[in-house]
Amino acid sequence: MMQHNNTFTFVVTGGAGFIGSAVVRHLIENTQHRVINIDKLTYAGNLQSLASIEHSERYTFVHADICDAAAMQQVFSQYQPNIVMHLAAESHVDRSINGPGDFIQTNIIGTYTLLEAARAFYQTLDTAAQAVFRFHHISTDEVYGDLEGTNDLFTESTPYAPSSPYSASKASSDHLVRAWQRTYKLPCLVTNCSNNYGPYHYPEKLIPLMILNALAGKPLPVYGNGQQIRDWLYVEDHARALVLVATTGKVGETYNIGGHNEKANLDVVHTLCELLEELAPQKPAGLAYYKDLITFVKDRPGHDLRYAIDASKIEKELGWTPAETFESGLRKTVEWYLARADWWQPLQAANLAAKKG
Ligand code: NAD
């Protein structure tokens, strides 16, 4: 099925991950589009994050690796998508430092494989279908490197200077997408977004880790002096921005997406502790204040000090603005983790078993 009454068939890669699942839920809940979710279900993929929409007749799950060229060709020929939103990636910086191989494989080879499948499919389309087709690559502000010691913001023309194996692999994938646009005229769009937070975030990431450790009375490990600055965006605001770019963005363009919420990591942890004092006053035995659990640990090698996004282009050209402030989004997030132990407890148990095994 191709385009039908202005509804599209979307292929979303990595749709069982944190941001991908927010995109899939948004598409099914708030639009009439059809969604094909391709996911390998690594440790970060979780079909429970899609439980609320999995019965929709507009939703299909394909369990596949984006590095599998035959599987990708099959998806394109079977589902004839109009729009590809590519989110599948290895995404955790600390894991990229401990083992960069998977990052090179999925983020670079996987993106190449998907681009080639998209290009072969695009060439089979008639002119009208080609005019609609989009390949939207979802990337990070980490490709721009570090803003230490400046008041600058990352704009769409900031030169790339990635620091970690993760950001270097994402930078490579961005370059590949631009090359396929320029060389093969595949209609591509790239977005680079700041740090996301919100519901369904894997427990190893800063905000959920701090919430869950605090609830368990465990130390809250803050890297170095905690003065690393990140620009935080609520995941559902990101998902809305992504669908807007995929459907109305200008082909060949890059859009930076950010929440105007520059916060030092230590301040984020303090704000979380204050929210928990209010929302979860029954503390583990012997604990006076959640903030007493804050512990400073050895800094991550190559740790970027400051990221901050200038999101004025997407605001001016596409009319997007974030709906949540950092305060409102963080409150929603804490409330969600307090209510959804059914989602995060099995992940913690699986992590523990993996470490022991
Ligand atoms: P995530 O780690 O939560 O999810 C990644 C998903 O991709 C998982 O469901 C995983 O199973 C799947 N996946 C991994 N390798 C795969 C493969 N080879 N084939 C098919 N599926 C595979 O990541 P996220 O935080 O949701 O990030 C999604 C995208 O957004 C990534 O490309 C990331 O670089 C980018 N991004 C993330 C942030 C952030 O703050 N989390 C910010 C900006 C950009």
Coordinates of C-alpha atoms and ligand atoms in Angstrom, one line a residue:
M1 CA 0.0 0.0 0.0
M2 CA 1.4 3.4 -1.0
Q3 CA -0.1 6.7 -0.1
H4 CA -3.8 6.5 0.7
N5 CA -5.9 9.6 1.5
N6 CA -2.9 11.6 2.6
T7 CA -1.8 8.9 5.0
F8 CA 1.7 7.4 4.6
T9 CA 3.4 4.2 5.3
F10 CA 6.4 4.9 7.7
V11 CA 9.3 2.6 8.3
V12 CA 10.7 3.4 11.7
T13 CA 14.0 1.7 12.6
G14 CA 14.8 1.3 16.3
G15 CA 11.1 1.7 17.2
A16 CA 11.4 -0.4 20.3
G17 CA 14.0 2.0 21.8
F18 CA 13.5 5.0 23.9
I19 CA 12.9 7.7 21.3
G20 CA 11.7 5.3 18.5
S21 CA 8.9 4.0 20.7
A22 CA 7.8 7.6 21.5
V23 CA 7.7 8.2 17.7
V24 CA 5.7 5.0 17.0
R25 CA 3.3 5.8 19.8
H26 CA 2.9 9.3 18.5
L27 CA 2.2 8.2 15.0
I28 CA -0.3 5.6 16.0
E29 CA -2.1 7.6 18.6
N30 CA -2.2 11.0 16.9
T31 CA -2.1 10.4 13.1
Q32 CA -3.7 8.0 10.6
H33 CA -0.3 6.9 9.2
R34 CA 0.8 3.2 9.1
V35 CA 4.0 2.2 10.9
I36 CA 6.4 -0.6 10.2
N37 CA 8.8 -0.9 13.1
I38 CA 12.1 -2.6 12.3
D39 CA 14.1 -3.5 15.4
K40 CA 16.8 -6.0 16.3
L41 CA 15.7 -5.9 20.0
T42 CA 19.1 -5.4 21.5
Y43 CA 19.3 -4.9 25.3
A44 CA 17.9 -1.4 24.6
G45 CA 14.9 -2.6 22.6
N46 CA 11.7 -3.3 24.5
L47 CA 8.4 -4.3 23.0
Q48 CA 6.7 -3.5 26.4
S49 CA 7.2 0.2 25.5
L50 CA 4.8 -0.4 22.6
A51 CA 2.1 -2.3 24.5
S52 CA -0.4 0.6 24.3
I53 CA -0.4 0.5 20.5
E54 CA 0.7 -3.0 19.5
H55 CA -2.9 -4.1 18.7
S56 CA -3.4 -1.3 16.2
E57 CA -4.1 -2.6 12.7
R58 CA -1.9 0.3 11.4
Y59 CA 1.2 -1.1 13.3
T60 CA 3.5 -4.0 12.2
F61 CA 6.7 -5.2 13.9
V62 CA 9.5 -6.7 11.9
H63 CA 12.3 -8.3 14.0
A64 CA 15.4 -7.6 11.9
D65 CA 18.9 -6.2 12.0
I66 CA 19.5 -3.1 9.8
C67 CA 22.8 -4.6 8.8
D68 CA 21.0 -7.4 7.1
A69 CA 20.7 -6.2 3.5
A70 CA 18.3 -8.9 2.3
A71 CA 16.0 -8.3 5.2
M72 CA 16.0 -4.5 4.5
Q73 CA 15.3 -5.1 0.8
Q74 CA 12.4 -7.4 1.7
V75 CA 10.9 -4.7 4.0
F76 CA 11.0 -2.1 1.3
S77 CA 9.5 -4.3 -1.4
Q78 CA 6.8 -5.8 0.9
Y79 CA 5.6 -2.6 2.6
Q80 CA 6.5 0.1 0.0
P81 CA 7.1 2.8 2.5
N82 CA 6.7 6.6 1.8
I83 CA 8.9 7.8 4.7
V84 CA 11.8 6.1 6.5
M85 CA 12.7 7.4 10.0
H86 CA 16.0 5.9 10.9
L87 CA 16.6 5.8 14.7
A88 CA 18.1 2.3 15.2
A89 CA 21.5 2.8 16.7
E90 CA 23.8 1.8 19.6
S91 CA 23.3 4.9 21.7
H92 CA 25.1 4.7 25.1
V93 CA 28.4 6.6 25.3
D94 CA 29.9 4.5 28.2
R95 CA 29.2 1.3 26.2
S96 CA 30.9 2.8 23.2
I97 CA 34.0 3.4 25.3
N98 CA 34.0 -0.1 26.6
G99 CA 33.3 -1.8 23.3
P100 CA 33.1 0.4 20.1
G101 CA 32.7 -2.6 17.7
D102 CA 28.8 -2.7 17.8
F103 CA 28.7 1.1 17.3
I104 CA 30.8 0.9 14.1
Q105 CA 28.6 -2.0 12.9
T106 CA 25.1 -0.7 13.6
N107 CA 25.6 3.0 13.3
I108 CA 27.9 3.1 10.3
I109 CA 27.4 -0.2 8.4
G110 CA 23.8 -0.4 9.4
T111 CA 23.0 3.1 8.1
Y112 CA 24.9 2.3 4.9
T113 CA 22.9 -0.9 4.4
L114 CA 19.6 0.9 5.0
L115 CA 20.6 3.7 2.6
E116 CA 21.4 1.2 -0.1
A117 CA 18.1 -0.6 0.4
A118 CA 16.2 2.8 0.3
R119 CA 18.1 3.9 -2.8
A120 CA 17.3 0.6 -4.7
F121 CA 13.7 1.0 -3.7
Y122 CA 13.5 4.7 -4.6
Q123 CA 14.8 3.9 -8.1
T124 CA 11.8 1.6 -8.7
L125 CA 9.2 4.4 -7.9
D126 CA 7.4 6.5 -10.4
T127 CA 7.9 10.3 -10.4
A128 CA 4.9 11.0 -8.1
A129 CA 6.0 8.4 -5.5
Q130 CA 9.6 9.7 -5.7
A131 CA 8.3 13.2 -5.0
V132 CA 6.8 12.0 -1.7
F133 CA 9.6 9.6 -0.5
R134 CA 11.8 10.8 2.4
F135 CA 14.7 9.3 4.3
H136 CA 14.9 10.9 7.7
H137 CA 18.1 10.2 9.6
I138 CA 17.9 10.9 13.4
S139 CA 21.2 12.0 15.0
T140 CA 22.6 13.7 18.0
D141 CA 24.2 17.1 18.9
E142 CA 27.2 15.1 20.2
V143 CA 28.5 15.1 16.6
Y144 CA 29.5 18.8 17.1
G145 CA 31.8 18.0 20.0
D146 CA 32.3 20.2 23.0
L147 CA 31.4 23.9 23.7
E148 CA 33.7 24.1 26.8
G149 CA 34.6 27.7 27.7
T150 CA 32.3 29.4 25.1
N151 CA 28.9 30.9 25.2
D152 CA 28.2 29.5 21.7
L153 CA 25.3 27.3 20.7
F154 CA 25.5 24.4 18.1
T155 CA 23.9 25.6 14.8
E156 CA 23.3 23.5 11.7
S157 CA 26.6 24.8 10.3
T158 CA 28.8 24.1 13.3
P159 CA 31.7 21.9 12.1
Y160 CA 31.7 18.3 13.2
A161 CA 34.2 17.4 16.0
P162 CA 32.9 14.2 17.7
S163 CA 34.7 13.1 20.9
S164 CA 33.5 9.5 21.7
P165 CA 33.3 6.3 19.6
Y166 CA 29.5 6.8 19.8
S167 CA 29.5 10.4 18.5
A168 CA 32.1 9.5 15.9
S169 CA 30.0 6.7 14.6
K170 CA 26.9 8.9 14.5
A171 CA 28.9 11.6 12.7
S172 CA 29.9 9.0 10.1
S173 CA 26.3 8.1 9.5
D174 CA 25.3 11.7 9.1
H175 CA 28.0 12.1 6.4
L176 CA 26.8 9.0 4.6
V177 CA 23.2 10.2 4.6
R178 CA 24.3 13.6 3.1
A179 CA 26.5 11.8 0.5
W180 CA 23.5 9.7 -0.6
Q181 CA 21.4 12.8 -0.9
R182 CA 24.0 14.7 -2.8
T183 CA 25.4 11.9 -5.0
Y184 CA 22.3 9.7 -5.6
K185 CA 19.6 12.4 -5.1
L186 CA 17.9 10.2 -2.4
P187 CA 15.6 12.7 -0.7
C188 CA 17.1 12.9 2.8
L189 CA 16.7 15.0 6.0
V190 CA 18.9 15.0 9.0
T191 CA 18.1 16.1 12.6
N192 CA 20.5 16.6 15.4
C193 CA 19.0 16.6 18.9
S194 CA 20.1 17.3 22.4
N195 CA 19.8 14.9 25.3
N196 CA 16.3 13.4 25.7
Y197 CA 14.6 12.4 28.9
G198 CA 11.2 11.0 29.8
P199 CA 9.2 7.8 30.1
Y200 CA 10.5 4.4 28.8
H201 CA 14.2 5.6 29.2
Y202 CA 16.5 2.6 29.7
P203 CA 17.6 2.5 33.4
E204 CA 21.3 3.0 32.7
K205 CA 20.9 6.6 31.5
L206 CA 21.5 9.5 33.9
I207 CA 17.9 10.5 34.8
P208 CA 16.3 7.1 35.2
L209 CA 19.4 5.8 36.9
M210 CA 19.3 8.5 39.5
I211 CA 15.5 8.1 40.2
L212 CA 15.8 4.3 40.6
N213 CA 19.0 4.4 42.7
A214 CA 17.5 7.0 44.9
L215 CA 14.3 5.0 45.5
A216 CA 16.5 2.0 46.3
G217 CA 18.7 4.0 48.7
K218 CA 21.7 3.4 46.5
P219 CA 24.5 5.9 45.8
L220 CA 23.8 8.5 43.0
P221 CA 27.0 8.4 41.0
V222 CA 27.9 11.8 39.5
Y223 CA 30.9 11.9 37.1
G224 CA 33.8 14.2 38.0
N225 CA 32.5 17.5 39.5
G226 CA 29.1 17.2 37.9
Q227 CA 29.5 20.5 36.0
Q228 CA 29.0 18.9 32.6
I229 CA 26.2 20.9 30.9
R230 CA 23.6 19.2 28.8
D231 CA 20.6 20.7 27.0
W232 CA 17.5 18.5 27.9
L233 CA 14.4 17.9 25.8
Y234 CA 11.3 15.9 26.8
V235 CA 11.1 12.8 24.5
E236 CA 7.6 13.5 23.4
D237 CA 8.5 17.0 22.2
H238 CA 11.3 15.3 20.2
A239 CA 8.9 12.7 18.7
R240 CA 6.6 15.5 17.6
A241 CA 9.5 17.5 16.1
L242 CA 10.7 14.4 14.2
V243 CA 7.4 13.6 12.6
L244 CA 7.1 17.3 11.6
V245 CA 10.5 17.2 10.0
A246 CA 9.8 13.9 8.2
T247 CA 6.5 15.2 6.8
T248 CA 7.1 18.9 6.2
G249 CA 10.9 19.5 6.3
K250 CA 12.8 20.6 3.3
V251 CA 14.7 17.8 1.5
G252 CA 18.5 18.1 1.9
E253 CA 18.2 20.2 5.1
T254 CA 19.5 19.6 8.6
Y255 CA 17.4 20.7 11.6
N256 CA 18.8 21.0 15.1
I257 CA 16.3 20.2 17.9
G258 CA 16.7 21.2 21.5
G259 CA 14.8 22.3 24.5
H260 CA 16.5 25.5 25.7
N261 CA 17.2 23.7 29.0
E262 CA 21.0 23.9 29.7
K263 CA 21.6 22.3 33.0
A264 CA 24.7 21.0 34.8
N265 CA 24.4 17.3 35.6
L266 CA 24.7 18.0 39.4
D267 CA 21.8 20.4 39.2
V268 CA 19.7 17.8 37.4
V269 CA 20.4 15.3 40.2
H270 CA 19.6 17.9 42.9
T271 CA 16.3 18.8 41.1
L272 CA 15.4 15.1 40.9
C273 CA 16.2 14.6 44.7
E274 CA 13.8 17.6 45.5
L275 CA 11.1 16.1 43.3
L276 CA 11.5 12.7 45.0
E277 CA 11.2 14.4 48.5
E278 CA 7.8 15.6 47.4
L279 CA 6.6 12.6 45.3
A280 CA 8.2 9.7 47.2
P281 CA 8.5 10.9 50.8
Q282 CA 8.7 7.4 52.2
K283 CA 12.5 7.0 52.0
P284 CA 14.6 3.8 52.5
A285 CA 15.3 3.3 56.2
G286 CA 17.9 5.5 57.7
L287 CA 18.0 8.0 54.8
A288 CA 17.4 11.7 55.8
Y289 CA 17.4 13.3 52.4
Y290 CA 17.7 11.7 48.9
K291 CA 20.5 14.2 48.1
D292 CA 22.7 12.5 50.8
L293 CA 23.1 9.7 48.3
I294 CA 25.0 11.9 45.8
T295 CA 28.6 10.4 45.3
F296 CA 31.2 11.8 43.0
V297 CA 32.9 9.2 40.8
K298 CA 35.9 9.3 38.4
D299 CA 35.0 11.2 35.2
R300 CA 34.4 9.5 31.9
P301 CA 37.4 9.7 29.6
G302 CA 37.0 12.4 26.9
H303 CA 33.9 13.7 28.6
D304 CA 32.5 16.7 26.8
L305 CA 31.8 19.6 29.1
R306 CA 29.0 21.5 27.4
Y307 CA 26.4 20.9 24.7
A308 CA 23.8 23.5 23.8
I309 CA 21.5 23.7 20.8
D310 CA 20.3 26.6 18.8
A311 CA 16.9 25.3 17.7
S312 CA 15.7 28.5 16.0
K313 CA 15.7 27.1 12.5
I314 CA 13.1 24.4 13.2
E315 CA 11.1 26.9 15.3
K316 CA 11.0 29.5 12.5
E317 CA 10.7 27.3 9.4
L318 CA 8.5 24.5 10.7
G319 CA 6.7 26.2 13.7
W320 CA 7.9 23.6 16.3
T321 CA 8.3 24.5 19.9
P322 CA 8.7 22.2 22.9
A323 CA 5.5 21.9 25.0
E324 CA 7.3 20.9 28.2
T325 CA 9.6 23.0 30.4
F326 CA 12.4 21.1 32.1
E327 CA 10.4 21.4 35.4
S328 CA 7.1 20.0 34.0
G329 CA 8.8 17.3 32.0
L330 CA 11.0 16.1 34.9
R331 CA 8.0 16.0 37.2
K332 CA 6.1 13.9 34.6
T333 CA 9.1 11.6 34.3
V334 CA 9.5 11.0 38.0
E335 CA 5.8 10.3 38.3
W336 CA 6.0 7.9 35.4
Y337 CA 8.9 5.9 37.0
L338 CA 7.0 5.8 40.3
A339 CA 3.9 4.4 38.6
R340 CA 5.6 2.0 36.1
A341 CA 7.8 -0.4 38.2
D342 CA 6.2 -3.1 36.0
W343 CA 8.2 -1.6 33.0
W344 CA 11.6 -1.0 34.7
Q345 CA 11.9 -3.8 37.3
P346 CA 12.4 -6.6 34.7
L347 CA 15.1 -4.5 33.0
Q348 CA 17.0 -4.1 36.2
A349 CA 16.6 -7.8 37.0
A350 CA 17.9 -8.7 33.5
N351 CA 20.9 -6.4 33.9
L352 CA 21.8 -7.9 37.2
A353 CA 21.6 -11.4 35.7
A354 CA 23.8 -10.4 32.8
K355 CA 26.4 -9.0 35.2
K356 CA 26.4 -12.1 37.3
G357 CA 26.4 -14.4 34.3
Ligands
NAD1 P1 18.0 3.3 22.3 O1 19.3 2.8 22.6 O2 17.0 3.5 23.4 O3 17.2 2.5 21.2 C1 17.9 2.0 20.0 C2 17.0 1.0 19.4 O4 17.6 0.5 18.2 C3 16.7 -0.2 20.3 O5 15.3 -0.6 20.2 C4 17.6 -1.3 19.6 O6 17.0 -2.6 19.8 C5 17.6 -0.9 18.2 N1 18.7 -1.4 17.4 C6 20.0 -1.3 17.8 N2 20.8 -1.9 16.9 C7 20.0 -2.3 15.9 C8 20.2 -3.0 14.6 N3 21.4 -3.3 14.2 N4 19.2 -3.2 13.9 C9 17.9 -2.9 14.2 N5 17.6 -2.3 15.4 C10 18.7 -2.0 16.2 O7 18.3 4.8 21.6 P2 17.4 6.1 21.7 O8 17.9 6.9 22.9 O9 16.0 5.9 21.5 O10 18.0 6.9 20.4 C11 17.4 6.7 19.1 C12 18.2 7.5 18.1 O11 18.2 8.9 18.5 C13 19.7 7.1 18.0 O12 20.0 7.1 16.6 C14 20.4 8.1 18.8 O13 21.7 8.3 18.3 C15 19.5 9.4 18.6 N6 19.6 10.4 19.6 C16 19.4 10.0 21.0 C17 19.4 11.0 21.9 C18 19.1 10.6 23.4 O14 19.2 11.5 24.2 N7 18.7 9.4 23.7 C19 19.5 12.3 21.6 C20 19.7 12.7 20.2 C21 19.7 11.7 19.3

